Amino acid sequence: MEKGNVIAIDGPSASGKSTVARKVAAALDWLYVDSGAVYRAVAWRVIQNEIDPSDQDAVATHAREIQANFFVESGAVLFEMAGERPGEALRREAVNRAVSPVAANPVVREIVTDWLRGMRELGNLVMEGRDIGSVVFPEAAFKFYLDASPEERARRRHAETQEGLSVDAVGASLQLRDQIDSRRMTAPLTVAKDADIVDSTGMTIDDVVAVILERVRLARET
Ligand code: CDP
């Protein structure tokens, strides 16, 4: 298959997108892209520069100056921002708190959307996010919307975090981000009209991966 095909996997926090998208990409030998990591990296730069994440003008000015470099490594599209690879810093609670206001900034969205579209030059993509099927690649061949109950999502994220927060505190942090992500004016979290919805509550990761791969296989055969 030529490069530049896209499988979009959208959904709220901790719906299982990352693990599922990684496995789908590995099974197809396509490149995995975590678009949330790119927004997190912009938020991380904003915090490092002591800019208030909700100061729209200051964030926009800073975002325009960021030099980002994207490359392929171990089956994924990774990046350096301002010459640095952010690594584990992206998952810190300070970044969790800053990322939704930063990602609601229309200038940040325009810049990151351009970066994400440019990644098609690197190969076939399995890209996870909030607006991949609706805004970034509305023409994507495959669009999935992954969901799970709020309780299940809080449990899953709690099992991954290492900052000693309770399940309730993790659930509250997720809920706050979901609200900002769903209510923002630019590219809110929505189900693209032609997306397949998969509710992963009670499903294993491998069940979800199998559902997606089966749909892709069927579509390729017809
Ligand atoms: O890993 P988790 O699902 O918690 O979040 P993420 O995918 O790392 O995304 C972090 C934040 O980036 C989200 O809460 C959104 O505010 C923003 N985001 C976005 O606005 N659009 C995307 N395509 C991806 C992420």
PDB file of C-alpha atoms and ligand atoms in Angstrom:
ATOM      1  CA  MET A   1       0.000   0.000   0.000  1.00  0.00           C
ATOM      2  CA  GLU A   2       1.298   3.489  -0.815  1.00  0.00           C
ATOM      3  CA  LYS A   3       2.157   5.819   2.057  1.00  0.00           C
ATOM      4  CA  GLY A   4      -0.237   8.452   3.334  1.00  0.00           C
ATOM      5  CA  ASN A   5      -3.191   6.263   4.398  1.00  0.00           C
ATOM      6  CA  VAL A   6      -4.669   7.013   7.797  1.00  0.00           C
ATOM      7  CA  ILE A   7      -6.568   5.119  10.489  1.00  0.00           C
ATOM      8  CA  ALA A   8      -8.003   7.691  12.919  1.00  0.00           C
ATOM      9  CA  ILE A   9      -8.685   6.554  16.484  1.00  0.00           C
ATOM     10  CA  ASP A  10     -10.374   9.233  18.591  1.00  0.00           C
ATOM     11  CA  GLY A  11     -11.918   9.205  22.036  1.00  0.00           C
ATOM     12  CA  PRO A  12     -11.722  10.607  25.575  1.00  0.00           C
ATOM     13  CA  SER A  13      -8.812  10.162  28.001  1.00  0.00           C
ATOM     14  CA  ALA A  14      -7.978   6.631  29.103  1.00  0.00           C
ATOM     15  CA  SER A  15     -10.416   5.013  26.672  1.00  0.00           C
ATOM     16  CA  GLY A  16      -7.600   2.659  25.617  1.00  0.00           C
ATOM     17  CA  LYS A  17      -6.661   4.569  22.453  1.00  0.00           C
ATOM     18  CA  SER A  18      -2.887   4.516  22.918  1.00  0.00           C
ATOM     19  CA  THR A  19      -2.471   0.798  23.534  1.00  0.00           C
ATOM     20  CA  VAL A  20      -4.993  -0.100  20.847  1.00  0.00           C
ATOM     21  CA  ALA A  21      -3.496   2.277  18.259  1.00  0.00           C
ATOM     22  CA  ARG A  22       0.027   0.974  18.961  1.00  0.00           C
ATOM     23  CA  LYS A  23      -1.069  -2.637  18.479  1.00  0.00           C
ATOM     24  CA  VAL A  24      -3.069  -1.905  15.322  1.00  0.00           C
ATOM     25  CA  ALA A  25      -0.052  -0.060  13.871  1.00  0.00           C
ATOM     26  CA  ALA A  26       2.275  -2.965  14.722  1.00  0.00           C
ATOM     27  CA  ALA A  27      -0.107  -5.531  13.185  1.00  0.00           C
ATOM     28  CA  LEU A  28      -0.345  -3.578   9.904  1.00  0.00           C
ATOM     29  CA  ASP A  29       3.252  -2.330   9.913  1.00  0.00           C
ATOM     30  CA  TRP A  30       1.991   1.272   9.808  1.00  0.00           C
ATOM     31  CA  LEU A  31       3.368   4.149  11.921  1.00  0.00           C
ATOM     32  CA  TYR A  32       1.837   4.901  15.309  1.00  0.00           C
ATOM     33  CA  VAL A  33       1.193   8.589  16.114  1.00  0.00           C
ATOM     34  CA  ASP A  34       0.172   9.893  19.552  1.00  0.00           C
ATOM     35  CA  SER A  35      -1.237  13.332  18.677  1.00  0.00           C
ATOM     36  CA  GLY A  36      -1.948  13.999  22.377  1.00  0.00           C
ATOM     37  CA  ALA A  37       1.799  13.773  23.030  1.00  0.00           C
ATOM     38  CA  VAL A  38       2.312  16.674  20.607  1.00  0.00           C
ATOM     39  CA  TYR A  39      -0.239  18.830  22.486  1.00  0.00           C
ATOM     40  CA  ARG A  40       1.326  17.694  25.762  1.00  0.00           C
ATOM     41  CA  ALA A  41       4.760  18.760  24.488  1.00  0.00           C
ATOM     42  CA  VAL A  42       3.474  22.247  23.635  1.00  0.00           C
ATOM     43  CA  ALA A  43       1.975  22.441  27.153  1.00  0.00           C
ATOM     44  CA  TRP A  44       5.293  21.246  28.597  1.00  0.00           C
ATOM     45  CA  ARG A  45       7.155  24.024  26.741  1.00  0.00           C
ATOM     46  CA  VAL A  46       4.579  26.548  28.006  1.00  0.00           C
ATOM     47  CA  ILE A  47       5.158  25.433  31.614  1.00  0.00           C
ATOM     48  CA  GLN A  48       8.938  25.414  31.175  1.00  0.00           C
ATOM     49  CA  ASN A  49       8.762  28.992  29.970  1.00  0.00           C
ATOM     50  CA  GLU A  50       6.578  29.959  32.937  1.00  0.00           C
ATOM     51  CA  ILE A  51       3.709  31.059  30.710  1.00  0.00           C
ATOM     52  CA  ASP A  52       0.167  30.883  32.112  1.00  0.00           C
ATOM     53  CA  PRO A  53      -1.547  28.087  30.071  1.00  0.00           C
ATOM     54  CA  SER A  54      -4.770  30.099  29.922  1.00  0.00           C
ATOM     55  CA  ASP A  55      -3.064  33.287  28.656  1.00  0.00           C
ATOM     56  CA  GLN A  56      -4.165  32.855  25.030  1.00  0.00           C
ATOM     57  CA  ASP A  57      -1.941  35.513  23.497  1.00  0.00           C
ATOM     58  CA  ALA A  58       1.222  34.502  25.340  1.00  0.00           C
ATOM     59  CA  VAL A  59       0.650  30.808  24.537  1.00  0.00           C
ATOM     60  CA  ALA A  60      -0.015  31.603  20.855  1.00  0.00           C
ATOM     61  CA  THR A  61       3.136  33.731  20.580  1.00  0.00           C
ATOM     62  CA  HIS A  62       5.234  31.015  22.176  1.00  0.00           C
ATOM     63  CA  ALA A  63       3.681  28.227  20.066  1.00  0.00           C
ATOM     64  CA  ARG A  64       4.522  30.061  16.832  1.00  0.00           C
ATOM     65  CA  GLU A  65       8.201  30.065  17.823  1.00  0.00           C
ATOM     66  CA  ILE A  66       8.518  26.360  18.632  1.00  0.00           C
ATOM     67  CA  GLN A  67      10.784  24.426  16.291  1.00  0.00           C
ATOM     68  CA  ALA A  68       9.548  20.853  16.038  1.00  0.00           C
ATOM     69  CA  ASN A  69      11.294  18.014  14.259  1.00  0.00           C
ATOM     70  CA  PHE A  70       9.406  14.764  13.526  1.00  0.00           C
ATOM     71  CA  PHE A  71      11.044  11.444  12.673  1.00  0.00           C
ATOM     72  CA  VAL A  72      10.337   7.700  12.573  1.00  0.00           C
ATOM     73  CA  GLU A  73      11.703   5.474  15.323  1.00  0.00           C
ATOM     74  CA  SER A  74      10.611   1.968  16.387  1.00  0.00           C
ATOM     75  CA  GLY A  75       7.426   2.027  14.319  1.00  0.00           C
ATOM     76  CA  ALA A  76       6.231   5.397  15.603  1.00  0.00           C
ATOM     77  CA  VAL A  77       6.473   9.060  14.653  1.00  0.00           C
ATOM     78  CA  LEU A  78       8.443  10.748  17.444  1.00  0.00           C
ATOM     79  CA  PHE A  79       9.660  14.306  17.811  1.00  0.00           C
ATOM     80  CA  GLU A  80      12.044  16.816  19.280  1.00  0.00           C
ATOM     81  CA  MET A  81      10.682  20.140  20.362  1.00  0.00           C
ATOM     82  CA  ALA A  82      13.052  23.071  20.696  1.00  0.00           C
ATOM     83  CA  GLY A  83      15.835  20.500  20.263  1.00  0.00           C
ATOM     84  CA  GLU A  84      14.739  18.313  23.198  1.00  0.00           C
ATOM     85  CA  ARG A  85      12.889  15.015  23.532  1.00  0.00           C
ATOM     86  CA  PRO A  86      10.423  15.503  26.391  1.00  0.00           C
ATOM     87  CA  GLY A  87      10.092  11.811  27.418  1.00  0.00           C
ATOM     88  CA  GLU A  88       8.346  10.972  30.675  1.00  0.00           C
ATOM     89  CA  ALA A  89       7.819  14.648  31.562  1.00  0.00           C
ATOM     90  CA  LEU A  90       4.763  14.632  29.281  1.00  0.00           C
ATOM     91  CA  ARG A  91       2.754  12.400  31.637  1.00  0.00           C
ATOM     92  CA  ARG A  92       3.244  14.574  34.766  1.00  0.00           C
ATOM     93  CA  GLU A  93       0.165  15.935  36.527  1.00  0.00           C
ATOM     94  CA  ALA A  94       1.352  19.522  35.859  1.00  0.00           C
ATOM     95  CA  VAL A  95       1.159  18.759  32.127  1.00  0.00           C
ATOM     96  CA  ASN A  96      -2.237  17.023  32.591  1.00  0.00           C
ATOM     97  CA  ARG A  97      -3.541  20.251  34.110  1.00  0.00           C
ATOM     98  CA  ALA A  98      -2.045  22.559  31.477  1.00  0.00           C
ATOM     99  CA  VAL A  99      -2.721  20.559  28.321  1.00  0.00           C
ATOM    100  CA  SER A 100      -6.461  21.081  27.844  1.00  0.00           C
ATOM    101  CA  PRO A 101      -6.350  24.905  28.091  1.00  0.00           C
ATOM    102  CA  VAL A 102      -3.296  24.941  25.793  1.00  0.00           C
ATOM    103  CA  ALA A 103      -5.003  22.565  23.319  1.00  0.00           C
ATOM    104  CA  ALA A 104      -8.127  24.771  23.338  1.00  0.00           C
ATOM    105  CA  ASN A 105      -6.045  27.642  21.936  1.00  0.00           C
ATOM    106  CA  PRO A 106      -6.980  28.045  18.227  1.00  0.00           C
ATOM    107  CA  VAL A 107      -3.439  29.062  17.230  1.00  0.00           C
ATOM    108  CA  VAL A 108      -1.969  25.983  18.928  1.00  0.00           C
ATOM    109  CA  ARG A 109      -4.551  23.790  17.154  1.00  0.00           C
ATOM    110  CA  GLU A 110      -3.690  25.280  13.774  1.00  0.00           C
ATOM    111  CA  ILE A 111       0.040  24.699  14.288  1.00  0.00           C
ATOM    112  CA  VAL A 112      -0.316  21.148  15.636  1.00  0.00           C
ATOM    113  CA  THR A 113      -2.855  20.219  12.918  1.00  0.00           C
ATOM    114  CA  ASP A 114      -0.319  21.291  10.260  1.00  0.00           C
ATOM    115  CA  TRP A 115       2.388  19.207  11.924  1.00  0.00           C
ATOM    116  CA  LEU A 116       0.078  16.167  12.101  1.00  0.00           C
ATOM    117  CA  ARG A 117      -0.964  16.484   8.439  1.00  0.00           C
ATOM    118  CA  GLY A 118       2.690  16.683   7.408  1.00  0.00           C
ATOM    119  CA  MET A 119       3.366  13.275   8.990  1.00  0.00           C
ATOM    120  CA  ARG A 120       1.650  11.562   6.054  1.00  0.00           C
ATOM    121  CA  GLU A 121       4.912  12.096   4.176  1.00  0.00           C
ATOM    122  CA  LEU A 122       6.507   9.632   6.588  1.00  0.00           C
ATOM    123  CA  GLY A 123       4.234   6.646   5.815  1.00  0.00           C
ATOM    124  CA  ASN A 124       0.850   5.077   6.549  1.00  0.00           C
ATOM    125  CA  LEU A 125      -0.403   6.281   9.920  1.00  0.00           C
ATOM    126  CA  VAL A 126      -2.473   5.008  12.826  1.00  0.00           C
ATOM    127  CA  MET A 127      -3.113   8.283  14.625  1.00  0.00           C
ATOM    128  CA  GLU A 128      -4.909   8.613  17.944  1.00  0.00           C
ATOM    129  CA  GLY A 129      -6.409  11.794  19.357  1.00  0.00           C
ATOM    130  CA  ARG A 130      -9.581  13.816  19.805  1.00  0.00           C
ATOM    131  CA  ASP A 131     -10.202  15.354  16.381  1.00  0.00           C
ATOM    132  CA  ILE A 132      -8.264  13.147  13.968  1.00  0.00           C
ATOM    133  CA  GLY A 133     -11.289  11.808  12.069  1.00  0.00           C
ATOM    134  CA  SER A 134     -13.284  15.025  12.345  1.00  0.00           C
ATOM    135  CA  VAL A 135     -10.706  17.754  11.601  1.00  0.00           C
ATOM    136  CA  VAL A 136      -7.148  16.613  10.944  1.00  0.00           C
ATOM    137  CA  PHE A 137      -7.949  13.879   8.401  1.00  0.00           C
ATOM    138  CA  PRO A 138     -11.667  14.073   7.561  1.00  0.00           C
ATOM    139  CA  GLU A 139     -10.885  11.999   4.460  1.00  0.00           C
ATOM    140  CA  ALA A 140      -9.255   9.168   6.513  1.00  0.00           C
ATOM    141  CA  ALA A 141     -10.130   5.734   5.146  1.00  0.00           C
ATOM    142  CA  PHE A 142     -10.893   4.383   8.627  1.00  0.00           C
ATOM    143  CA  LYS A 143     -12.287   6.225  11.642  1.00  0.00           C
ATOM    144  CA  PHE A 144     -12.918   4.755  15.065  1.00  0.00           C
ATOM    145  CA  TYR A 145     -14.223   6.365  18.224  1.00  0.00           C
ATOM    146  CA  LEU A 146     -13.202   4.476  21.367  1.00  0.00           C
ATOM    147  CA  ASP A 147     -15.130   4.986  24.571  1.00  0.00           C
ATOM    148  CA  ALA A 148     -15.434   3.410  28.019  1.00  0.00           C
ATOM    149  CA  SER A 149     -17.367   4.275  31.187  1.00  0.00           C
ATOM    150  CA  PRO A 150     -15.880   7.092  33.352  1.00  0.00           C
ATOM    151  CA  GLU A 151     -15.297   4.624  36.225  1.00  0.00           C
ATOM    152  CA  GLU A 152     -13.441   2.197  33.972  1.00  0.00           C
ATOM    153  CA  ARG A 153     -11.327   5.010  32.520  1.00  0.00           C
ATOM    154  CA  ALA A 154     -10.407   6.315  36.009  1.00  0.00           C
ATOM    155  CA  ARG A 155      -9.411   2.783  37.089  1.00  0.00           C
ATOM    156  CA  ARG A 156      -7.264   2.275  33.980  1.00  0.00           C
ATOM    157  CA  ARG A 157      -5.475   5.622  34.286  1.00  0.00           C
ATOM    158  CA  HIS A 158      -4.965   5.163  38.047  1.00  0.00           C
ATOM    159  CA  ALA A 159      -3.194   1.861  37.374  1.00  0.00           C
ATOM    160  CA  GLU A 160      -0.730   3.719  35.090  1.00  0.00           C
ATOM    161  CA  THR A 161       0.048   6.802  37.188  1.00  0.00           C
ATOM    162  CA  GLN A 162       2.928   6.944  39.612  1.00  0.00           C
ATOM    163  CA  GLU A 163       2.193  10.141  41.514  1.00  0.00           C
ATOM    164  CA  GLY A 164       0.274   8.529  44.409  1.00  0.00           C
ATOM    165  CA  LEU A 165      -3.152   9.986  43.512  1.00  0.00           C
ATOM    166  CA  SER A 166      -6.363   8.172  44.531  1.00  0.00           C
ATOM    167  CA  VAL A 167      -8.694   6.649  41.902  1.00  0.00           C
ATOM    168  CA  ASP A 168     -11.171   9.462  42.678  1.00  0.00           C
ATOM    169  CA  ALA A 169      -8.540  12.186  42.168  1.00  0.00           C
ATOM    170  CA  VAL A 170      -7.493  10.617  38.847  1.00  0.00           C
ATOM    171  CA  GLY A 171     -11.178  10.378  37.822  1.00  0.00           C
ATOM    172  CA  ALA A 172     -11.735  14.057  38.701  1.00  0.00           C
ATOM    173  CA  SER A 173      -8.683  15.149  36.677  1.00  0.00           C
ATOM    174  CA  LEU A 174      -9.897  13.128  33.663  1.00  0.00           C
ATOM    175  CA  GLN A 175     -13.417  14.517  33.987  1.00  0.00           C
ATOM    176  CA  LEU A 176     -12.157  18.091  34.034  1.00  0.00           C
ATOM    177  CA  ARG A 177     -10.094  17.482  30.882  1.00  0.00           C
ATOM    178  CA  ASP A 178     -13.040  15.762  29.164  1.00  0.00           C
ATOM    179  CA  GLN A 179     -15.212  18.802  29.888  1.00  0.00           C
ATOM    180  CA  ILE A 180     -12.713  21.291  28.488  1.00  0.00           C
ATOM    181  CA  ASP A 181     -11.981  19.044  25.481  1.00  0.00           C
ATOM    182  CA  SER A 182     -15.692  18.588  24.673  1.00  0.00           C
ATOM    183  CA  ARG A 183     -16.786  22.180  25.193  1.00  0.00           C
ATOM    184  CA  ARG A 184     -14.000  24.132  23.504  1.00  0.00           C
ATOM    185  CA  MET A 185     -14.887  26.171  20.429  1.00  0.00           C
ATOM    186  CA  THR A 186     -12.198  24.821  18.095  1.00  0.00           C
ATOM    187  CA  ALA A 187     -12.214  21.118  17.159  1.00  0.00           C
ATOM    188  CA  PRO A 188     -13.974  19.791  20.277  1.00  0.00           C
ATOM    189  CA  LEU A 189     -13.981  16.084  21.082  1.00  0.00           C
ATOM    190  CA  THR A 190     -16.844  14.726  18.972  1.00  0.00           C
ATOM    191  CA  VAL A 191     -17.697  11.524  17.163  1.00  0.00           C
ATOM    192  CA  ALA A 192     -16.963  12.033  13.443  1.00  0.00           C
ATOM    193  CA  LYS A 193     -20.191  11.308  11.572  1.00  0.00           C
ATOM    194  CA  ASP A 194     -18.717   8.371   9.680  1.00  0.00           C
ATOM    195  CA  ALA A 195     -16.769   6.878  12.626  1.00  0.00           C
ATOM    196  CA  ASP A 196     -17.348   3.404  14.054  1.00  0.00           C
ATOM    197  CA  ILE A 197     -17.984   3.659  17.797  1.00  0.00           C
ATOM    198  CA  VAL A 198     -16.379   0.947  19.947  1.00  0.00           C
ATOM    199  CA  ASP A 199     -17.289   0.900  23.659  1.00  0.00           C
ATOM    200  CA  SER A 200     -14.379  -0.882  25.289  1.00  0.00           C
ATOM    201  CA  THR A 201     -15.902  -1.194  28.804  1.00  0.00           C
ATOM    202  CA  GLY A 202     -15.595  -4.889  29.616  1.00  0.00           C
ATOM    203  CA  MET A 203     -13.527  -5.623  26.498  1.00  0.00           C
ATOM    204  CA  THR A 204      -9.856  -6.518  26.612  1.00  0.00           C
ATOM    205  CA  ILE A 205      -7.366  -4.499  24.561  1.00  0.00           C
ATOM    206  CA  ASP A 206      -6.915  -7.473  22.258  1.00  0.00           C
ATOM    207  CA  ASP A 207     -10.705  -7.680  21.684  1.00  0.00           C
ATOM    208  CA  VAL A 208     -10.747  -4.025  20.587  1.00  0.00           C
ATOM    209  CA  VAL A 209      -7.691  -4.489  18.361  1.00  0.00           C
ATOM    210  CA  ALA A 210      -9.360  -7.510  16.746  1.00  0.00           C
ATOM    211  CA  VAL A 211     -12.551  -5.513  16.036  1.00  0.00           C
ATOM    212  CA  ILE A 212     -10.550  -2.757  14.333  1.00  0.00           C
ATOM    213  CA  LEU A 213      -8.338  -5.091  12.310  1.00  0.00           C
ATOM    214  CA  GLU A 214     -11.372  -7.060  11.167  1.00  0.00           C
ATOM    215  CA  ARG A 215     -13.108  -3.910   9.908  1.00  0.00           C
ATOM    216  CA  VAL A 216      -9.962  -2.816   8.089  1.00  0.00           C
ATOM    217  CA  ARG A 217      -9.562  -6.281   6.552  1.00  0.00           C
ATOM    218  CA  LEU A 218     -13.188  -6.377   5.376  1.00  0.00           C
ATOM    219  CA  ALA A 219     -12.962  -2.909   3.852  1.00  0.00           C
ATOM    220  CA  ARG A 220      -9.776  -3.803   2.003  1.00  0.00           C
ATOM    221  CA  GLU A 221     -11.435  -6.897   0.520  1.00  0.00           C
ATOM    222  CA  THR A 222     -14.449  -5.047  -0.868  1.00  0.00           C
TER     223      THR A 222
HETATM  224  O1  CDP B   1      -3.545  10.057  27.198  1.00  0.00           O
HETATM  225  P1  CDP B   1      -4.808  10.843  27.367  1.00  0.00           P
HETATM  226  O2  CDP B   1      -5.952  10.204  26.652  1.00  0.00           O
HETATM  227  O3  CDP B   1      -5.084  11.206  28.761  1.00  0.00           O
HETATM  228  O4  CDP B   1      -4.615  12.231  26.677  1.00  0.00           O
HETATM  229  P2  CDP B   1      -3.756  12.566  25.423  1.00  0.00           P
HETATM  230  O5  CDP B   1      -4.218  11.774  24.237  1.00  0.00           O
HETATM  231  O6  CDP B   1      -2.337  12.490  25.801  1.00  0.00           O
HETATM  232  O7  CDP B   1      -4.173  14.086  25.134  1.00  0.00           O
HETATM  233  C1  CDP B   1      -3.883  15.085  26.085  1.00  0.00           C
HETATM  234  C2  CDP B   1      -4.735  16.301  25.791  1.00  0.00           C
HETATM  235  O8  CDP B   1      -4.365  16.830  24.498  1.00  0.00           O
HETATM  236  C3  CDP B   1      -6.238  16.080  25.689  1.00  0.00           C
HETATM  237  O9  CDP B   1      -6.869  16.138  26.965  1.00  0.00           O
HETATM  238  C4  CDP B   1      -6.665  17.223  24.772  1.00  0.00           C
HETATM  239  O10 CDP B   1      -6.819  18.417  25.505  1.00  0.00           O
HETATM  240  C5  CDP B   1      -5.486  17.397  23.847  1.00  0.00           C
HETATM  241  N1  CDP B   1      -5.652  16.766  22.530  1.00  0.00           N
HETATM  242  C6  CDP B   1      -6.377  17.436  21.578  1.00  0.00           C
HETATM  243  O11 CDP B   1      -6.930  18.488  21.865  1.00  0.00           O
HETATM  244  N2  CDP B   1      -6.498  16.954  20.312  1.00  0.00           N
HETATM  245  C7  CDP B   1      -5.899  15.801  19.972  1.00  0.00           C
HETATM  246  N3  CDP B   1      -5.998  15.357  18.710  1.00  0.00           N
HETATM  247  C8  CDP B   1      -5.172  15.076  20.938  1.00  0.00           C
HETATM  248  C9  CDP B   1      -5.068  15.577  22.219  1.00  0.00           C
END
